[in-house]
Short mmCIF file of C-alpha atoms in Angstrom, two decimals:
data_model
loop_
_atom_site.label_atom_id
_atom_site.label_comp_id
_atom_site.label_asym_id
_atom_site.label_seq_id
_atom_site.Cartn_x
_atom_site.Cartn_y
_atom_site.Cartn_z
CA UNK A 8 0.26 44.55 31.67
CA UNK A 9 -1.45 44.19 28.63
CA UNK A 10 -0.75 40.23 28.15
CA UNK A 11 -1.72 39.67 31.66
CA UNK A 12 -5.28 41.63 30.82
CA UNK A 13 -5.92 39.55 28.37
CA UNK A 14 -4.80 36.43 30.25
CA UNK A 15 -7.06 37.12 32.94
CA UNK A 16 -10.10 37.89 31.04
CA UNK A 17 -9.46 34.85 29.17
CA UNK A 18 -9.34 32.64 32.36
CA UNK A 19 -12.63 34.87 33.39
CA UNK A 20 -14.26 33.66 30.17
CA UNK A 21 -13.11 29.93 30.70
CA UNK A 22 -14.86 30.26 34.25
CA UNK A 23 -18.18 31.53 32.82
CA UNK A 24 -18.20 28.52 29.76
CA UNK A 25 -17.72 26.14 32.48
CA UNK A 26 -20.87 27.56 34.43
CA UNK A 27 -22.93 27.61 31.08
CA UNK A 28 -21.61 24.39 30.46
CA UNK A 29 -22.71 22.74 33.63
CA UNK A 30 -26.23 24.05 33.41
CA UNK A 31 -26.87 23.28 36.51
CA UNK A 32 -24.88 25.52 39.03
CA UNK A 33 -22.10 23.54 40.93
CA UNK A 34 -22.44 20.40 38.59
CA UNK A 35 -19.19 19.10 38.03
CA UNK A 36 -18.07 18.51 34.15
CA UNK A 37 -19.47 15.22 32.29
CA UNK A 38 -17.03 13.02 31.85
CA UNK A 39 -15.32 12.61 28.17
CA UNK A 40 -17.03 9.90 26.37
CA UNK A 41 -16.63 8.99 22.79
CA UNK A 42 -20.60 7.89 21.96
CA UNK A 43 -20.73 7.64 18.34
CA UNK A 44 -23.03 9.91 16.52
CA UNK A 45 -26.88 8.93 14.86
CA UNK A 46 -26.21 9.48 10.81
CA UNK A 47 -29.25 10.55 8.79
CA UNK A 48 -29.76 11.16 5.52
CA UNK A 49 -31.41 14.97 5.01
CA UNK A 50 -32.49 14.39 1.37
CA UNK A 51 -29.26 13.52 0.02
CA UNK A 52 -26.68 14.36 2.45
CA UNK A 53 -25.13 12.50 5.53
CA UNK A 54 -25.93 14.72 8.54
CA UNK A 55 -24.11 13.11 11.89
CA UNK A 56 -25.56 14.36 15.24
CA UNK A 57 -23.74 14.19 18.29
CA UNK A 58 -24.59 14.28 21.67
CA UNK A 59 -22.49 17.77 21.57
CA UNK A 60 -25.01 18.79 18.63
CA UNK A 61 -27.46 18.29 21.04
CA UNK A 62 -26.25 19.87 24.00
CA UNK A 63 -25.64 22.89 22.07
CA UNK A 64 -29.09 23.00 20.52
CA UNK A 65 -30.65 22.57 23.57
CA UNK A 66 -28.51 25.72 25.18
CA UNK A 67 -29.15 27.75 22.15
CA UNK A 68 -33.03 26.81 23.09
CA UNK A 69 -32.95 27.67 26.49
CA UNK A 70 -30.46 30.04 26.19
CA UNK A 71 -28.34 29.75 29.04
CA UNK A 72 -25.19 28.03 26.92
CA UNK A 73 -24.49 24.15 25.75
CA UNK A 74 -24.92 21.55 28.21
CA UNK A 75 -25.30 17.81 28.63
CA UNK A 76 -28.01 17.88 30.98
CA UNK A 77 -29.50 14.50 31.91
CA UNK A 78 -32.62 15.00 29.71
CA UNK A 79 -30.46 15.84 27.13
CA UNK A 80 -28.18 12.38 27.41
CA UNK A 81 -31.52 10.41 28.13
CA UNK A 82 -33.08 11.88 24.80
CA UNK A 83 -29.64 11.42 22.66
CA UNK A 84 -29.59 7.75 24.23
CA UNK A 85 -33.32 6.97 23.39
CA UNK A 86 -32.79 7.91 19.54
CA UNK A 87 -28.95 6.50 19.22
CA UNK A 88 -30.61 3.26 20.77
CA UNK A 89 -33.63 2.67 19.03
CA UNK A 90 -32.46 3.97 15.21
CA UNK A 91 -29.68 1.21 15.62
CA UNK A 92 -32.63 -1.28 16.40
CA UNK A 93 -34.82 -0.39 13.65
CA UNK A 94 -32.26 0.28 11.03
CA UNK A 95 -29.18 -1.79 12.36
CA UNK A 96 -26.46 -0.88 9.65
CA UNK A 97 -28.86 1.34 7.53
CA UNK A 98 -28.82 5.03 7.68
CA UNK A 99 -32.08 6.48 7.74
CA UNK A 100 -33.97 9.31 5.97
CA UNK A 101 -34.79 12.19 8.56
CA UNK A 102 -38.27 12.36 6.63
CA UNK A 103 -38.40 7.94 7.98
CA UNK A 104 -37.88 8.82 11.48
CA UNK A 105 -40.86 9.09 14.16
CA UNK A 106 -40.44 9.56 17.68
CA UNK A 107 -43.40 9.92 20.29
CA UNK A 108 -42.24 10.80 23.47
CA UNK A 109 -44.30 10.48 26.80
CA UNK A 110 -41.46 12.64 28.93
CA UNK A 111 -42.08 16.34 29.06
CA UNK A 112 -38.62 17.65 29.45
CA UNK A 113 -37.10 20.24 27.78
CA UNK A 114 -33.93 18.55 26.94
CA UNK A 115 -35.34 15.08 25.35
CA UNK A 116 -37.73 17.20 23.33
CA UNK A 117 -35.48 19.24 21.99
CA UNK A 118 -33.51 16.30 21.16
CA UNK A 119 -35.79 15.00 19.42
CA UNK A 120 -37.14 18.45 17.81
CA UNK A 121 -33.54 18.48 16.28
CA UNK A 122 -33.06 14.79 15.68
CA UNK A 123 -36.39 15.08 12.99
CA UNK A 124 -35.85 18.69 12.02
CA UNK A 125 -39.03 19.63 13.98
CA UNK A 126 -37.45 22.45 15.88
CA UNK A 127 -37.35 26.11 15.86
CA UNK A 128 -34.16 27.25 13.97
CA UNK A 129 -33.54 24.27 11.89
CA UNK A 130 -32.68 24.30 8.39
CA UNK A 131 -33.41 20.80 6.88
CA UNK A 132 -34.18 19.74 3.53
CA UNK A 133 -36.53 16.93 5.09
CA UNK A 134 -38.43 16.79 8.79
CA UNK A 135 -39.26 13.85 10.64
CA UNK A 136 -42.34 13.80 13.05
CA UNK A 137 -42.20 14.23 16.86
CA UNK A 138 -45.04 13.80 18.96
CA UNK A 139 -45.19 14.95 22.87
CA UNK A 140 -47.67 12.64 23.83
CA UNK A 141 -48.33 12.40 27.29
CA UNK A 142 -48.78 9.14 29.60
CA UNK A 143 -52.54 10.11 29.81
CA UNK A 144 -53.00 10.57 26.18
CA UNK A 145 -52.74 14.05 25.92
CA UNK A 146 -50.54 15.56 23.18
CA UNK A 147 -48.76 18.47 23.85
CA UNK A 148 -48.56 21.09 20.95
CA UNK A 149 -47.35 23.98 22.98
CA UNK A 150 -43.34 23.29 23.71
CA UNK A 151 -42.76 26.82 24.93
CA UNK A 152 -40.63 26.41 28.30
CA UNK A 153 -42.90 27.67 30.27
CA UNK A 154 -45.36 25.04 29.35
CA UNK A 155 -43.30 22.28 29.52
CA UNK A 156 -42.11 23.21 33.22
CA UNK A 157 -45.50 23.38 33.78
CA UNK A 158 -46.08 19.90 32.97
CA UNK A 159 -43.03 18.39 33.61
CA UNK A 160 -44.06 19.21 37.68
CA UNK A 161 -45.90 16.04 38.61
CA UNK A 162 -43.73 13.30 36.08
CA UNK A 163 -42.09 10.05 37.54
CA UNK A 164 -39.60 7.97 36.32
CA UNK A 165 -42.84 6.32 34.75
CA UNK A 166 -43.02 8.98 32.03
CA UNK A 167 -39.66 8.42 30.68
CA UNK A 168 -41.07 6.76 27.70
CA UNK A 169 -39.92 6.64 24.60
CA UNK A 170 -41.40 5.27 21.17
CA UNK A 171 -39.32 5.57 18.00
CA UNK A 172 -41.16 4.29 14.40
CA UNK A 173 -39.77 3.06 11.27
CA UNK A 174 -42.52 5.20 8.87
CA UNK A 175 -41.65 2.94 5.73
CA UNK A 176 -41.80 -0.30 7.51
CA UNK A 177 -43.91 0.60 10.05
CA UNK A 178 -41.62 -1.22 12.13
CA UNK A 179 -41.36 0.44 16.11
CA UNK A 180 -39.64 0.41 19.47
CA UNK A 181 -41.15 1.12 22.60
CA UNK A 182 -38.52 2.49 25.29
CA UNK A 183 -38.43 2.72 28.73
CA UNK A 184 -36.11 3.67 31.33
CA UNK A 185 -35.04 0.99 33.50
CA UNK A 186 -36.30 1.73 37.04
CA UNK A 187 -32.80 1.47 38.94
CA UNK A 188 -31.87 4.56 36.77
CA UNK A 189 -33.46 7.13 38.44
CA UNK A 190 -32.97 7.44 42.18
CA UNK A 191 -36.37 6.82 44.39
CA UNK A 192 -36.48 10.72 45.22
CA UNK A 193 -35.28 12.26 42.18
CA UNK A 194 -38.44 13.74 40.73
CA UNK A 195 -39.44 14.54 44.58
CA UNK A 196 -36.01 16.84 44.65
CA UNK A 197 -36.57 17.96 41.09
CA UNK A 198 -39.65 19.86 41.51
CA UNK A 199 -38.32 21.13 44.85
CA UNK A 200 -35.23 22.83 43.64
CA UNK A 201 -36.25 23.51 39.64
CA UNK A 202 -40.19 24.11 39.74
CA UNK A 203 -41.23 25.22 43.01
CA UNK A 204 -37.48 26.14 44.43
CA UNK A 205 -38.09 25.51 48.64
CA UNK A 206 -35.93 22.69 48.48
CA UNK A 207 -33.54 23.14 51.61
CA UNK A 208 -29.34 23.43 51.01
CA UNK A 209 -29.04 19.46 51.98
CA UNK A 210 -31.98 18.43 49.23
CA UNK A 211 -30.58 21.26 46.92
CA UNK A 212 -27.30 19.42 47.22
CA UNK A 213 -28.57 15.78 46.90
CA UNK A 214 -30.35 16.55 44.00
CA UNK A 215 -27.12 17.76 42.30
CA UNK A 216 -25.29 14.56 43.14
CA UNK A 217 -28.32 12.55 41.81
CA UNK A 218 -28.33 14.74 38.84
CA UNK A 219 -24.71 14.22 38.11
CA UNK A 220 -24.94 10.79 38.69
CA UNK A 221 -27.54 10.35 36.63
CA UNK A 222 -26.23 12.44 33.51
CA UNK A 223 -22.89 10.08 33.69
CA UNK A 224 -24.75 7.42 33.85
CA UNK A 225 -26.86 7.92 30.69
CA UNK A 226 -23.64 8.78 29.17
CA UNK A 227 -21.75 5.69 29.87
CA UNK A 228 -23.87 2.98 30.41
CA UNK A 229 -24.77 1.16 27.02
CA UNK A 230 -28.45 1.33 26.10
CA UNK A 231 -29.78 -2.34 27.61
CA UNK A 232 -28.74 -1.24 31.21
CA UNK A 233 -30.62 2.37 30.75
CA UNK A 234 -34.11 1.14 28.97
CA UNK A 235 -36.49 -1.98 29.29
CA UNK A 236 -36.91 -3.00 25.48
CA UNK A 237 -33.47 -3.33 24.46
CA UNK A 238 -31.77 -6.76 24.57
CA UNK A 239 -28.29 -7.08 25.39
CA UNK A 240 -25.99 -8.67 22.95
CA UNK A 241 -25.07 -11.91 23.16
CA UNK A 242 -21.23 -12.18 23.91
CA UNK A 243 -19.54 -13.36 21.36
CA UNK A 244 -17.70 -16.78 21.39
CA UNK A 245 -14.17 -17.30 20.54
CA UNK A 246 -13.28 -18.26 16.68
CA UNK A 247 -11.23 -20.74 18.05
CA UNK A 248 -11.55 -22.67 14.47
CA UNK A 249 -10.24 -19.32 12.60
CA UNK A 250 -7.46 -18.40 15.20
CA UNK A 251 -6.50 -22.13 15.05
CA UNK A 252 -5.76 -22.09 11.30
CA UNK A 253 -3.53 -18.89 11.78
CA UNK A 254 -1.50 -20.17 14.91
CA UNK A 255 -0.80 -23.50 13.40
CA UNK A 256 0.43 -21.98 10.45
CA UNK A 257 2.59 -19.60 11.88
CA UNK A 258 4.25 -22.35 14.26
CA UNK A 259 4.69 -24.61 10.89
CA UNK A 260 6.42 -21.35 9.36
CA UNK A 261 8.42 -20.93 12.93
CA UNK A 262 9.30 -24.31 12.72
CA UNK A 263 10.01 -24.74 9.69
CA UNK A 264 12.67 -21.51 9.78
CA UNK A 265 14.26 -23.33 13.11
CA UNK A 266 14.72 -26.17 10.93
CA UNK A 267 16.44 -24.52 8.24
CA UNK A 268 18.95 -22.44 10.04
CA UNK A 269 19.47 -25.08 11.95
CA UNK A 270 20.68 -27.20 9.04
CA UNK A 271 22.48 -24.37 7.31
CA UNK B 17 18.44 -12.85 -17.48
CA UNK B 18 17.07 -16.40 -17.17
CA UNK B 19 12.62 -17.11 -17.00
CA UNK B 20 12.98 -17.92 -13.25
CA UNK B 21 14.35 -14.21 -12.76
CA UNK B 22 11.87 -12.94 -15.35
CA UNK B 23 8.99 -14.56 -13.40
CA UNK B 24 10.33 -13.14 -9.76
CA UNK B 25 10.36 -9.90 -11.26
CA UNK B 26 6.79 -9.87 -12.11
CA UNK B 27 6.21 -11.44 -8.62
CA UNK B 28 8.32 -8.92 -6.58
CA UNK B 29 6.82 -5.49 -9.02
CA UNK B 30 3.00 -7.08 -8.04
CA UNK B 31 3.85 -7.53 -4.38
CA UNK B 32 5.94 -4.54 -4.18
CA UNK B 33 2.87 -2.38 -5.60
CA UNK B 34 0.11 -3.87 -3.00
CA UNK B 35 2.73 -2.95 -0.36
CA UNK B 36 2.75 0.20 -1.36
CA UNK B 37 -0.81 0.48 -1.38
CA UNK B 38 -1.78 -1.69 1.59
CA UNK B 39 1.24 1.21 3.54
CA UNK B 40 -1.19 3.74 2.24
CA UNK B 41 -3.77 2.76 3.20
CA UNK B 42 -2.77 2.25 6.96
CA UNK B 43 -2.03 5.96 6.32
CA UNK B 44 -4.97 7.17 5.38
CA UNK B 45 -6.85 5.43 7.62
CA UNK B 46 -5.06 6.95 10.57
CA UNK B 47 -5.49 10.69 8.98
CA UNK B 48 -9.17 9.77 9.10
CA UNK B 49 -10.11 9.70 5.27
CA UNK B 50 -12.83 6.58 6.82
CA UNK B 51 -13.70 4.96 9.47
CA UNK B 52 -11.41 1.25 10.09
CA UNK B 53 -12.56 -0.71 7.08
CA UNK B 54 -12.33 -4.95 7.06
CA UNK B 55 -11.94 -6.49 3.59
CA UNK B 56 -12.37 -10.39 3.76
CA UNK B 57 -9.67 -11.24 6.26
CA UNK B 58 -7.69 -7.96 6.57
CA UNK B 59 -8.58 -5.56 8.78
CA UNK B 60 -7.51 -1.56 9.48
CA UNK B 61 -8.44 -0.28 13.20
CA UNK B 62 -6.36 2.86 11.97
CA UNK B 63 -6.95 3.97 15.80
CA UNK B 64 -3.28 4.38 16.91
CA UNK B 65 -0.57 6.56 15.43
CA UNK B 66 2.33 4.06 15.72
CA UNK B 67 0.94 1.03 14.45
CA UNK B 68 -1.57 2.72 11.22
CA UNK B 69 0.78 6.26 10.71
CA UNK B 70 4.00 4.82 11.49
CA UNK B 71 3.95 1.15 10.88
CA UNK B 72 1.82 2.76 7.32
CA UNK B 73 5.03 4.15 6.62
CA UNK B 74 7.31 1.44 7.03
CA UNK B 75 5.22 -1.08 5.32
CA UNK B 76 4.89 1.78 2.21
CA UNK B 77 8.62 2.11 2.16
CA UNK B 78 8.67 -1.25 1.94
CA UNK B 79 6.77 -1.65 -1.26
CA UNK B 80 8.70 1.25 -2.74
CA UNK B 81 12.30 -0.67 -1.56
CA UNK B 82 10.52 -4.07 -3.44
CA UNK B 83 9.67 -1.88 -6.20
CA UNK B 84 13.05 -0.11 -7.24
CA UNK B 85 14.59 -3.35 -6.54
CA UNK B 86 12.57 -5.79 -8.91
CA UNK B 87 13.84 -4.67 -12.35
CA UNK B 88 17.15 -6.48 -12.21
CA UNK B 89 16.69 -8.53 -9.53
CA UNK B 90 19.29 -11.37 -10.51
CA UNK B 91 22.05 -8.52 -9.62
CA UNK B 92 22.81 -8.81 -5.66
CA UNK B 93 23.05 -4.95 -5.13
CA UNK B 94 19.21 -4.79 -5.98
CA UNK B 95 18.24 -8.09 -4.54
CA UNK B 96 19.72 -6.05 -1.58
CA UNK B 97 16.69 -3.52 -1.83
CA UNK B 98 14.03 -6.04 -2.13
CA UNK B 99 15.04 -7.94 0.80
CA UNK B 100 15.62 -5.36 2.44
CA UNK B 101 11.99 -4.54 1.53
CA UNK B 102 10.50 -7.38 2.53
CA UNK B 103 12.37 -6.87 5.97
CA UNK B 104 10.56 -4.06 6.89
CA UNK B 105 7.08 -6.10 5.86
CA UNK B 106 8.43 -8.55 8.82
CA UNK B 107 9.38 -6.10 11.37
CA UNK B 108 5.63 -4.78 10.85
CA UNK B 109 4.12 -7.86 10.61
CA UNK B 110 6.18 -9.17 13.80
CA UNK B 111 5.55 -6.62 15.91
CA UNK B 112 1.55 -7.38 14.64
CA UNK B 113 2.03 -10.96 15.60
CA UNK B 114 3.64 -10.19 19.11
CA UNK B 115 1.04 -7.65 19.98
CA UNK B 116 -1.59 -10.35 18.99
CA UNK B 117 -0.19 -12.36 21.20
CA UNK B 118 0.45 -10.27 24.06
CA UNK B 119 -2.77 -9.14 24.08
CA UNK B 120 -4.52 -12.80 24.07
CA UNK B 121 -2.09 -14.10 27.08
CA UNK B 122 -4.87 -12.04 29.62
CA UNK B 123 -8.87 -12.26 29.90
CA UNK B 124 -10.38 -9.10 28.94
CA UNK B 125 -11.08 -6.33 31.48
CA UNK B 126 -14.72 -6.96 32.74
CA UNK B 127 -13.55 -10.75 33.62
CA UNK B 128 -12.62 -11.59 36.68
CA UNK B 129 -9.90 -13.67 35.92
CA UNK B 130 -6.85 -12.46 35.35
CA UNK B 131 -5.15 -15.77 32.21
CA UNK B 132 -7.37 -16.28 29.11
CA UNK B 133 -9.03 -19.36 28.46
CA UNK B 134 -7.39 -21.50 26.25
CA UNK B 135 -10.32 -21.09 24.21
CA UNK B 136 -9.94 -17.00 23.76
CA UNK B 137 -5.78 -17.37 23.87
CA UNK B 138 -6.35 -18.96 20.16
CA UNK B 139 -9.59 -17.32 19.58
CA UNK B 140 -7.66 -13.89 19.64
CA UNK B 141 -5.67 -15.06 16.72
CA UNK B 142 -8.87 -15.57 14.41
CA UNK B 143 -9.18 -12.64 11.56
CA UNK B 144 -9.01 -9.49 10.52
CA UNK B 145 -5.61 -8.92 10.42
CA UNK B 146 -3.29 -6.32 9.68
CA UNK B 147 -1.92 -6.22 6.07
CA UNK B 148 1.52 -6.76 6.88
CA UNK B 149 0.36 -9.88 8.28
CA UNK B 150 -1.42 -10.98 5.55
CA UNK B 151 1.88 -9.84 3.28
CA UNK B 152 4.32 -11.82 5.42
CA UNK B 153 3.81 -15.28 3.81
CA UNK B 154 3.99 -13.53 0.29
CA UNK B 155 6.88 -12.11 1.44
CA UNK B 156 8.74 -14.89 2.45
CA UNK B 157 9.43 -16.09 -0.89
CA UNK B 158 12.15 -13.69 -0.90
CA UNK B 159 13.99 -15.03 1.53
CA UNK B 160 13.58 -18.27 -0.35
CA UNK B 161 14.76 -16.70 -3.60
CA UNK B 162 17.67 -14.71 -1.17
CA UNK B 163 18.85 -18.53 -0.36
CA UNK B 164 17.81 -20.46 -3.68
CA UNK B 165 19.80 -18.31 -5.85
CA UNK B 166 23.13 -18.44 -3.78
CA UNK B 167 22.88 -14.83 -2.46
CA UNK B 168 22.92 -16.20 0.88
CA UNK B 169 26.60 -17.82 0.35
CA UNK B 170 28.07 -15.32 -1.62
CA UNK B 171 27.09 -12.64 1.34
#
């Protein structure tokens, strides 16, 4: 009786992480990705930040539990992308890293609010700088939530604009998300069902699909197919010369051991 | 004892101790101790439990086989050891060369085609390799010493 207690309450339990997970009621899981985390120095030691970091800091924020909402992955993606730009195989000082963001949301600000030690709760050695700095100029100084819903009401895909700055080189990237990322009505259903909640069941509904769709999207696409400003790699041509010297070695060697047993 | 023997010995200890250390490595790779490292030519992925764990252990036991072998190596009971030493280095470095090639006979998975290019068939061979690969031609002096000094004919 006992054992089964405890099995239930533990299933219970599963079923409420998977709610706080989600974030968004009825959103189905994100899928398992392996994106590989920013590294920054905090004075002398090698902090790595995940996007799970993130999620996690961002529930612990809003307090309603971790969760990989699309702000969140857009935010993570914005800083992964542009630190490998500016610092390609370097590993930056916290104290180097500058991000302005145009995009009042919640989850890329706290991103960033944890990305250069900005944030409430945060115990670093070194901070960064983050800016909220909105597409009309204004900076925003007041990140309660209540605030930044306010904002956040009236912002288009337009918004989602990132800049991150190399402070010892002065060296920056502007960011922006590409347009066929967001879907034509998301911010439309947004405000509907988050800010002024009179969206209908049907637009209640679309929005979650778009909102899942987007968050797995910003999760697996790479970085040149979410933002205008980063170039895609050139693919890489074959070392023909290299894998030439190996295979005609090892058919000399095959050869050569045909020949021998052969004459033994 | 005659110089030749004196002169494999060093050359069997040497190679026998990079074995060792090159199986190791694969090891400790796989645990996780860093991320896959490239050094010139050689390369450790240590991303899959049989090839880096497993195949770590092989090519280690290898080294160690070389190893207790070498000191007296004109003596076929621990020529035996070596060889069979340097055995395991092949099956390692074999199954390396197969997979290599196995894996270049199709174009990657975003092309539409389904046969490499000619081109990326014998691109896919260029470097890093695995270490066992990079052992096998040092290896194969053993064989040449297993047939040189009549061990071959009096097996």
């Amino acid at each position: 009786m006992r054992a089964r207690l405890i099995l239930v309450s533990l299933l219970m339990a599963a079923l409420l992480c998977t709610t706080a997970m989600a974030h968004m009621p009825g959103a189905a899981p994100a899928p398992d990705v392996e994106l590989l985390p920013i590294q920054i120095y905090d004075g002398n030691k090698l902090v790595e930040i995940s996007i799970d970091d993130l999620a996690a800091y961002h529930g612990e924020c809003t307090g309603q539990g971790p969760s990989k909402c699309p702000c969140v992955v857009i935010g993570y993606r914005a800083a992964e992308a542009g630190i490998n730009v500016l610092y390609g195989d370097e590993i930056p000082e916290r104290s180097d890293i500058r991000i302005i963001s145009a995009y009042p949301s919640l989850g890329s600000l706290q991103d960033f609010q944890y990305i250069t030690g900005t944030g409430p709760g945060m115990d670093c050695k070194e901070t960064g700088t983050f800016n909220l700095i909105l597409a009309d100029g204004t900076e925003v100084t007041d990140f309660s939530k209540k605030n930044i819903k306010k904002i956040s009401g009236n912002i288009g895909p337009e918004d989602c604009r990132f800049t991150i700055i190399r402070e010892s080189t002065g060296e920056s990237i502007d960011l922006a998300i590409n347009d066929d990322i967001f879907p034509s009505d998301y911010f439309d259903l947004r405000k509907k069902v988050k800010i002024t909640k009179n969206a209908t069941p049907e637009e209640s509904q679309k929005f979650l699909d778009e909102y899942v769709a987007l968050r797995d999207a910003g999760l697996t696409k790479p970085a040149w197919e979410l933002f205008k400003g980063i170039d895609e790699p050139p693919e890489e041509e074959p070392d023909v010369f290299g894998g030439g010297i190996f295979l005609s070695i090892f058919i000399l060697f095959v050869a050569a051991g045909i020949i021998i047993i052969r004459r033994k | 004892m005659n110089t030749e023997h004196n002169t494999a010995q060093i050359y069997i200890a040497a190679l026998g101790l990079v074995t060792m250390i090159l199986g190791l490595v694969d090891i400790l790779v796989w645990i996780g101790f860093t991320g896959g490292i490239e050094f010139g030519i050689m390369g450790i992925a240590g991303d899959d439990f049989f090839r880096w764990a497993w195949g770590g252990l092989v090519v280690f036991l290898g080294g160690a086989l070389m190893l207790s072998g070498c000191r007296n190596v004109g003596n076929i009971q621990e020529f035996s050891k070596v060889l069979l030493g340097a055995a395991l280095v092949w099956t390692i470095a074999a199954c390396d060369i197969f997979a290599m090639i196995c894996e270049n006979i199709p174009a990657g998975e975003e092309a539409p085609e389904f046969l490499n290019s000619f081109a990326g068939f014998v691109g896919g061979f260029a470097p890093p390799y695995a270490p066992a690969v990079i052992l096998l031609p040092f290896t194969l002096v053993i064989a040449y010493f297993f047939y040189a000094w009549g061990f071959a004919d009096e097996s």
